[in-house]
Short mmCIF file of C-alpha atoms in Angstrom, two decimals:
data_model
loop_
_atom_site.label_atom_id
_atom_site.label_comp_id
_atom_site.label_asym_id
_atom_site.label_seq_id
_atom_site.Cartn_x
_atom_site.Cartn_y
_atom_site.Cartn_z
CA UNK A 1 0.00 0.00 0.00
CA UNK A 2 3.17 2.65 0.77
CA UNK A 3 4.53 2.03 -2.44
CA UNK A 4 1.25 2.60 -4.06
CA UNK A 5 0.58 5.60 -2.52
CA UNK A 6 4.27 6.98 -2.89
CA UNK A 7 3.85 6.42 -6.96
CA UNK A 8 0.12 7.84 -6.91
CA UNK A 9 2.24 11.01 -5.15
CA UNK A 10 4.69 10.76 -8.13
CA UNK A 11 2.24 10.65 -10.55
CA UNK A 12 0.06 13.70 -9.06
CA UNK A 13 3.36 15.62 -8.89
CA UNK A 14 4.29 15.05 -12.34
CA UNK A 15 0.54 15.26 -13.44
CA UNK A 16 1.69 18.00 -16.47
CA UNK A 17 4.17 15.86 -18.04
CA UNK A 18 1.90 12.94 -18.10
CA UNK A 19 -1.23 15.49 -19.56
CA UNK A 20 1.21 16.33 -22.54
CA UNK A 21 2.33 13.12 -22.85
CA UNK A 22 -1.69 11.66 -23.69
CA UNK A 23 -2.56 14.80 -25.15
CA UNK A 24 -0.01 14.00 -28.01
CA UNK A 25 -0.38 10.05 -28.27
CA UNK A 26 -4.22 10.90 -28.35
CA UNK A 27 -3.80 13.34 -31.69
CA UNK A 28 -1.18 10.60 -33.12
CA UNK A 29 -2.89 7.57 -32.68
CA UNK A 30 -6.63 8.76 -32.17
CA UNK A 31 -8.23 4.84 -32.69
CA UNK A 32 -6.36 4.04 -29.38
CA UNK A 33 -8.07 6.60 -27.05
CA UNK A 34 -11.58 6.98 -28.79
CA UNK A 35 -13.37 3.60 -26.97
CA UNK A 36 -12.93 6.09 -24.05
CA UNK A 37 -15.92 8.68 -24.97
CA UNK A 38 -18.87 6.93 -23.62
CA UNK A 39 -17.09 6.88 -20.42
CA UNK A 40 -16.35 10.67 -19.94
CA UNK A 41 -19.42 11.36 -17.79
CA UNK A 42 -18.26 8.55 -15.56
CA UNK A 43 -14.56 9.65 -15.54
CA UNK A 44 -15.56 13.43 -14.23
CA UNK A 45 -17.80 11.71 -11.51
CA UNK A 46 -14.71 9.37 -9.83
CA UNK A 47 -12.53 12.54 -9.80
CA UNK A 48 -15.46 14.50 -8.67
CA UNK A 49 -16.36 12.07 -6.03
CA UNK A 50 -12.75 12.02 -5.18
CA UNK A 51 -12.86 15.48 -4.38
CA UNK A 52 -15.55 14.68 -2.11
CA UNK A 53 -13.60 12.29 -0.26
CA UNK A 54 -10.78 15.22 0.81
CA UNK A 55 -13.34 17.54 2.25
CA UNK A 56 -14.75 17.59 5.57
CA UNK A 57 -17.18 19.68 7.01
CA UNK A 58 -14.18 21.99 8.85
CA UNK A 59 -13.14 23.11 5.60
CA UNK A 60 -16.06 25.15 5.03
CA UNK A 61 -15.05 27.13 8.27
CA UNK A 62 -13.46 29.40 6.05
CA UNK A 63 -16.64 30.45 4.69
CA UNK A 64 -18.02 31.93 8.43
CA UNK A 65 -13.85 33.46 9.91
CA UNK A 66 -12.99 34.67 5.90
CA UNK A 67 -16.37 35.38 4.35
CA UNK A 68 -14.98 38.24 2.54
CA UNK A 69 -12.61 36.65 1.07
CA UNK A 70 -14.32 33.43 0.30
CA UNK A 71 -16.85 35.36 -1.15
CA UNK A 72 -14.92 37.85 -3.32
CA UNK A 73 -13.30 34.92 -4.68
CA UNK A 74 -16.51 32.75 -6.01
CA UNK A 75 -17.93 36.19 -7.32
CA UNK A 76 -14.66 37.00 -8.88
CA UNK A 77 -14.51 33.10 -9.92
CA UNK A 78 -18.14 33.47 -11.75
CA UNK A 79 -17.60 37.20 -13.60
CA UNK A 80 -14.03 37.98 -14.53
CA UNK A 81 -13.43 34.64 -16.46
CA UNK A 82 -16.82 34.31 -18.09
CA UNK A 83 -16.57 38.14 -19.15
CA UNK A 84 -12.70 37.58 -20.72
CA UNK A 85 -14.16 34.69 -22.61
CA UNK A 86 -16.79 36.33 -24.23
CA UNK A 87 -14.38 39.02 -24.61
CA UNK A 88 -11.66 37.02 -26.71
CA UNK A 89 -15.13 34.88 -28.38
CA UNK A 90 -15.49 38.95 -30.13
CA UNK A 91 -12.31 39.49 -30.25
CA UNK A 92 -11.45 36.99 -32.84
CA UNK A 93 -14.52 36.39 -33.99
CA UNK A 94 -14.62 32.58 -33.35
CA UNK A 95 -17.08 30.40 -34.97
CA UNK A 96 -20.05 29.47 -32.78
CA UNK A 97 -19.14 25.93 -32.02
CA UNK A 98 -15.50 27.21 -30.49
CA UNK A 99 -17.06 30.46 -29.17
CA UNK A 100 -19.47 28.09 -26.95
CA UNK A 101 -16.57 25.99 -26.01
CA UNK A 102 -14.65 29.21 -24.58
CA UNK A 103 -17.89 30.46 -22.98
CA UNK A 104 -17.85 26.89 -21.11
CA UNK A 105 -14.50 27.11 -19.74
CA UNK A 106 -15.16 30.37 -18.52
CA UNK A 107 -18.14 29.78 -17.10
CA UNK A 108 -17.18 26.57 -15.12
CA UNK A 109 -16.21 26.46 -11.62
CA UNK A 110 -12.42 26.34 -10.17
CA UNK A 111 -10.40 23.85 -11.19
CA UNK A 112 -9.23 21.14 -8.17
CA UNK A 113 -5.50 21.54 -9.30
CA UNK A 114 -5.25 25.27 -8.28
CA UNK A 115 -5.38 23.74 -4.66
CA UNK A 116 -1.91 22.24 -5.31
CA UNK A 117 -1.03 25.01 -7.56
CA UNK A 118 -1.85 27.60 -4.34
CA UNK A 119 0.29 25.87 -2.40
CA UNK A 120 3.10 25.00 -4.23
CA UNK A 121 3.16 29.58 -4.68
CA UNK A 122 2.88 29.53 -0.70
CA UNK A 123 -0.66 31.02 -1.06
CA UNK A 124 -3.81 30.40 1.39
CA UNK A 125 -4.78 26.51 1.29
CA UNK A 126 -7.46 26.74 3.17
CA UNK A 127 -9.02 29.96 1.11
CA UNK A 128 -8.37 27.80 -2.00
CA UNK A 129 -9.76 24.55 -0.88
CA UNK A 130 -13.23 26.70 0.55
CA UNK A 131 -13.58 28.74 -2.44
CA UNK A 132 -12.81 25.85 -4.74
CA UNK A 133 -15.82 23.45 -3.11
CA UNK A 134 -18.28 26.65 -2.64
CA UNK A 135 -17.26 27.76 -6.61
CA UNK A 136 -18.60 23.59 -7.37
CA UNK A 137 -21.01 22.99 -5.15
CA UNK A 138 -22.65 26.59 -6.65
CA UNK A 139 -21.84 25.24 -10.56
CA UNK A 140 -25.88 23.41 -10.82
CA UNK A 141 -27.18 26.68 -11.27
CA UNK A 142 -24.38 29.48 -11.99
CA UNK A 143 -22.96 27.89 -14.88
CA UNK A 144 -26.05 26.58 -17.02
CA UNK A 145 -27.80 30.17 -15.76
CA UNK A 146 -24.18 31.78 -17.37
CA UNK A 147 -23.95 29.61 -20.57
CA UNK A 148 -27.73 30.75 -20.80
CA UNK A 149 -27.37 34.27 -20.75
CA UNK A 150 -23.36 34.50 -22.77
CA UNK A 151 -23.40 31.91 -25.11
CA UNK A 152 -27.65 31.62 -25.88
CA UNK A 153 -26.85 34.29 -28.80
CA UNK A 154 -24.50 31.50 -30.57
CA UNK A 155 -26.28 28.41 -30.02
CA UNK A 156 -29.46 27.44 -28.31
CA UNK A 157 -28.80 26.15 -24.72
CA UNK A 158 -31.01 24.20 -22.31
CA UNK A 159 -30.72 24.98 -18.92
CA UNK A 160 -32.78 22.57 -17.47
CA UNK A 161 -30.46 19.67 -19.09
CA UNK A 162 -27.01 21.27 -18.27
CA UNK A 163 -28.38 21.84 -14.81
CA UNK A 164 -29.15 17.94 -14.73
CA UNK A 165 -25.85 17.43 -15.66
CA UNK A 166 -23.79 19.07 -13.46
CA UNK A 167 -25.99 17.45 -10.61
CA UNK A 168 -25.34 14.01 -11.91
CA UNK A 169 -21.92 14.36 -12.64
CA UNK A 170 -20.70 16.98 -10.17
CA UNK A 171 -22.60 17.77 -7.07
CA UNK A 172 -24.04 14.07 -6.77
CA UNK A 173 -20.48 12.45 -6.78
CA UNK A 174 -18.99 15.26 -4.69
CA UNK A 175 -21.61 14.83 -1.91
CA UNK A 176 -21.52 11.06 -1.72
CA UNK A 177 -17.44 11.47 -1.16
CA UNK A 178 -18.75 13.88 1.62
CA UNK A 179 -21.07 11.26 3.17
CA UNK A 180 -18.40 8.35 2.76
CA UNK A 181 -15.81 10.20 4.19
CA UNK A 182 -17.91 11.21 7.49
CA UNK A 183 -19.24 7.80 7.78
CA UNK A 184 -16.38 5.79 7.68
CA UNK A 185 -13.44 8.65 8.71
CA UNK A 186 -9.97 6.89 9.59
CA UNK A 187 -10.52 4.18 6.84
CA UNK A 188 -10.73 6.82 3.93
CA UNK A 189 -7.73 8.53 5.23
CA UNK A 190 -5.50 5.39 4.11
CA UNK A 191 -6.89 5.39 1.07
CA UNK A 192 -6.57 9.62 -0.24
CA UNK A 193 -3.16 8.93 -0.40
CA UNK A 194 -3.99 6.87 -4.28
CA UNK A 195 -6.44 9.51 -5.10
CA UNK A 196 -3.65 11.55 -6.97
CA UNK A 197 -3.47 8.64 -9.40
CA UNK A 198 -6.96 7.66 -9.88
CA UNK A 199 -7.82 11.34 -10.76
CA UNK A 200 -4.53 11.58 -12.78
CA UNK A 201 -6.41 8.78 -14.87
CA UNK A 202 -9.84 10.06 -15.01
CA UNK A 203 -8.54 13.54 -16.74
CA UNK A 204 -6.13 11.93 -19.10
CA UNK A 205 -9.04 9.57 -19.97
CA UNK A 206 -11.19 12.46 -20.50
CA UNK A 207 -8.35 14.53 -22.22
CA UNK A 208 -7.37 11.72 -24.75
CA UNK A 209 -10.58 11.14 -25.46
CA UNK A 210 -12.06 14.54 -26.66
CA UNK A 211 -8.40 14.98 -28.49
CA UNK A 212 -8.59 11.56 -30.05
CA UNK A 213 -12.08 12.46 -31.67
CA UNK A 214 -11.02 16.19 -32.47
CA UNK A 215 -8.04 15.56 -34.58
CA UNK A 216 -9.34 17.64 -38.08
CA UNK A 217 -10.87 19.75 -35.74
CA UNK A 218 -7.27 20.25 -33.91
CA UNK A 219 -5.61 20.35 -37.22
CA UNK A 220 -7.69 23.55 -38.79
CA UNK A 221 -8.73 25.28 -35.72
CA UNK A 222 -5.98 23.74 -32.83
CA UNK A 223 -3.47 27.15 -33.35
CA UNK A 224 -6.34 29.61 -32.99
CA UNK A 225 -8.18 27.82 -29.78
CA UNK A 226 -4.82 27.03 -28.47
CA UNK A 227 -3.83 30.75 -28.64
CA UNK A 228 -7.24 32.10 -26.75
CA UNK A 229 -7.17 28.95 -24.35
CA UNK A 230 -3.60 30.81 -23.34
CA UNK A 231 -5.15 34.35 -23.47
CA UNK A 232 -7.89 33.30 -21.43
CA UNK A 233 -5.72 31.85 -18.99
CA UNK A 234 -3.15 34.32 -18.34
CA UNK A 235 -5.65 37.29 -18.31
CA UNK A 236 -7.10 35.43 -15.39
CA UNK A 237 -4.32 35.01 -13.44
CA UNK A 238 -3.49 38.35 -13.97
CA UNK A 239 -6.83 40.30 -13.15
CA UNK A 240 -7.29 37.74 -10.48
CA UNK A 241 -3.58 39.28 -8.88
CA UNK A 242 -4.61 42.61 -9.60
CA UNK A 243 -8.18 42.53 -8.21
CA UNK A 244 -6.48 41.29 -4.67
CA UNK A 245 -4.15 43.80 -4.30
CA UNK A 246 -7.09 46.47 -5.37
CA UNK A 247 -9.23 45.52 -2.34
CA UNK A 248 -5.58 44.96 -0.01
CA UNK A 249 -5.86 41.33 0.16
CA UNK A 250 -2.19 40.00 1.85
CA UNK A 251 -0.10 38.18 -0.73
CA UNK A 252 -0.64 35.07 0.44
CA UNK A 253 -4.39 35.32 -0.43
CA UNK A 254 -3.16 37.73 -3.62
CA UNK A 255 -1.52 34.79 -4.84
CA UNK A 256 -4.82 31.98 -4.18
CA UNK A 257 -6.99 34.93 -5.63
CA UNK A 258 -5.06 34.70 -9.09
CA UNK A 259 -4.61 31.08 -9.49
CA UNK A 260 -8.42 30.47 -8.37
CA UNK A 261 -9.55 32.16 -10.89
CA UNK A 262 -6.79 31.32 -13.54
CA UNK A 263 -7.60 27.66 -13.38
CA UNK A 264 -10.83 26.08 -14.40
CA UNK A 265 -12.48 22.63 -14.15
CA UNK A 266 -11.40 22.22 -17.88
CA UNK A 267 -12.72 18.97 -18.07
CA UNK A 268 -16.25 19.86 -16.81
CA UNK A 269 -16.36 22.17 -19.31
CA UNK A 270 -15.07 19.32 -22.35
CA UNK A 271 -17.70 16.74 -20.77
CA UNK A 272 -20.31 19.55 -21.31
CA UNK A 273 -19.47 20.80 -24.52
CA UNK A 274 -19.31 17.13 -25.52
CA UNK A 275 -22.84 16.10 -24.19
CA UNK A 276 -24.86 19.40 -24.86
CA UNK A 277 -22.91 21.05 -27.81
CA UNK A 278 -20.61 19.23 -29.64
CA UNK A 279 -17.34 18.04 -30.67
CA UNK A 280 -15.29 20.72 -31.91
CA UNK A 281 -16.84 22.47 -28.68
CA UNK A 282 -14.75 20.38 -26.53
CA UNK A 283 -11.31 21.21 -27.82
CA UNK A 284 -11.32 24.84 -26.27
CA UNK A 285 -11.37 22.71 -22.57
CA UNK A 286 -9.22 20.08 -23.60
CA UNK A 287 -6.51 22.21 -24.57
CA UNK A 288 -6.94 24.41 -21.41
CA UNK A 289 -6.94 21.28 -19.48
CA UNK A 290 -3.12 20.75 -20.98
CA UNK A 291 -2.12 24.90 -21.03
CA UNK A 292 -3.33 25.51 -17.41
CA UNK A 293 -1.53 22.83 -15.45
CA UNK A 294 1.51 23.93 -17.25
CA UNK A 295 0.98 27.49 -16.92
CA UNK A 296 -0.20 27.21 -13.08
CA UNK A 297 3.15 24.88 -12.14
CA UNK A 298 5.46 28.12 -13.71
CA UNK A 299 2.94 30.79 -12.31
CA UNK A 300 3.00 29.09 -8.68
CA UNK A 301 7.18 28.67 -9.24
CA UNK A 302 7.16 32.34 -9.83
CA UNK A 303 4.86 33.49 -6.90
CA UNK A 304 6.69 31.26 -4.56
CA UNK A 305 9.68 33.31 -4.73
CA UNK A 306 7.67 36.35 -4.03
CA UNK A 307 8.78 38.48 -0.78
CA UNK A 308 6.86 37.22 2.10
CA UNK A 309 5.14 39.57 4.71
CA UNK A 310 4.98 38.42 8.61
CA UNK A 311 1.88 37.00 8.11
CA UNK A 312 2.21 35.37 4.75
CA UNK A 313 4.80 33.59 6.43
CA UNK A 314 2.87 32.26 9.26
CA UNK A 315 0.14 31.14 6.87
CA UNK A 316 3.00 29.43 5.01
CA UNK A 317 4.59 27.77 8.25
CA UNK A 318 0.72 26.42 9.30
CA UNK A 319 0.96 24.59 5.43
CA UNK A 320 2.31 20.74 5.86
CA UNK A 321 2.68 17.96 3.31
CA UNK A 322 -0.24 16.18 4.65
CA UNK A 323 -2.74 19.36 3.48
CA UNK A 324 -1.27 18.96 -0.20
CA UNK A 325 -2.03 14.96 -0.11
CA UNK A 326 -5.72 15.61 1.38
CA UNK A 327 -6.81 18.25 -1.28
CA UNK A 328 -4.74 16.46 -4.66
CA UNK A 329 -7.06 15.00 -7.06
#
């Protein structure tokens, strides 16, 4: 069981290389990867239920001694991504099917790698961790009531069966990992330690499966999505940094503030695109499921090395190796 969990750590630490690695043997040999589709829906619901199975009711503590902060960051979360994306969809005039696709990523909730991205920059855990769940748990209704009102204009969109969705394949998973770890407490905590590894799988699975069936699509439209997946990225990190220092956050919750609302649930947004829209839809989330964790790995490098105030550092020292294990997946 130690040497399980000690390669599922491996795995979940080199969890960009191996995202590249399937990303390109899905576009080379497509026929190898494409058995995977039906099984998306499932694949989001193990990580999502794996997520469930870090989070215990003292995590949402946050919520009640930060609520500013926890708040500001789910608001910020839902508007400043969902407005650059429909920015950059006008901007270069994308063609409907992409343009949704965009919309999607933007609109989705937080992405469970900025957790280890936060603390790898030294940033607020537990602010990430909160805002990440709330920013989920809130998805059933903000995003399909989003993709309703941004992307409607583009292509028609059913609320009522992208709320369903997200409730089968999001909140339903994540609350049963709730239930199972309060039920059976001690016993789950031997077994987080392999979560890095089974929700390494489930996103490559979903990964090399939207690329494997997008190849042509990749091929004549890859450059341009690939070039406002990166846009839409960065601009979030950055107007996530700046709005934190505007309202005098520390830097430690600066820092969580940017990479919250940098990274995305990528892969919620592919399994949408895939269900609701269509193909070609999904690429824009598959290829920010490859550019972010790259991107957020050099952006939390970077922060890390920013100068530390008194209380950053305390917030730092309070961070252990067991808090990365418990929120990975």
């Amino acid at each position: 069981m130690n040497a399980l969990i000690r390669f599922s750590t491996f795995i979940g630490n080199t969890f960009a290389v191996w995202v590249i690695i399937f990303a390109v043997l899905a576009f080379v040999v497509p026929g190898g990867f494409q058995w995977i589709s039906p099984y998306i829906n499932i694949l989001l619901g193990i990580i999502m239920f794996g997520m469930g199975l870090t989070l215990k009711f003292k995590d949402f503590k946050q919520v009640i001694t930060a609520p500013k902060e926890v708040i500001t960051l789910v608001i910020a979360q839902y508007t400043i991504m969902p407005l650059i994306a429909v920015g950059l969809v006008f901007l270069f005039q994308l063609p409907a099917e992409i343009a949704i696709g965009v919309i999607l990523v933007g609109c989705s909730p937080g992405g469970t790698s900025s957790n280890v991205m936060t603390y790898l920059a030294k940033g607020n855990m537990a602010l990430s961790v909160t805002a990440t769940a709330v920013s989920t748990l809130l998805a059933p209704i903000i995003t399909p009531s989003l993709i309703l009102l941004l992307a409607s204009a583009w292509l028609p969109v059913s609320f009522s069966s992208m709320f369903v969705s997200i409730i089968q394949i999001v909140l339903l998973p994540i609350a049963l990992g709730i239930l199972v770890q309060y039920l059976l407490g001690n016993k789950v905590e031997k077994a987080i330690g392999i979560l890095p590894l089974i929700s390494v799988i489930g996103i490559i699975g979903v990964l090399s499966a939207v690329v494997s069936n997008n190849v042509e699509n990749i091929i004549s439209s890859g450059l341009l999505i690939f070039g406002v997946v990166i846009l839409h990225n960065l601009l979030g990190y950055l107007v996530g940094f700046l709005l934190g220092r505007v309202l005098r956050f520390d830097l430690s919750d600066t820092k969580t503030v940017s990479i919250e609302v940098g990274m995305q649930n990528s892969g919620l947004a592919a399994t949408l695109a895939t269900t609701h829209f269509s193909p070609i839809a999904a690429v824009p989330g598959a290829l920010f499921s490859v550019w972010h964790n790259i991107s957020g790995s050099l952006v939390a490098n970077w922060m890390s090395k920013m100068k530390q105030n008194s209380q950053d550092s305390k917030q730092e020292n309070n961070m252990s190796e067991e808090n990365l294990n418990n929120i990975k997946n």
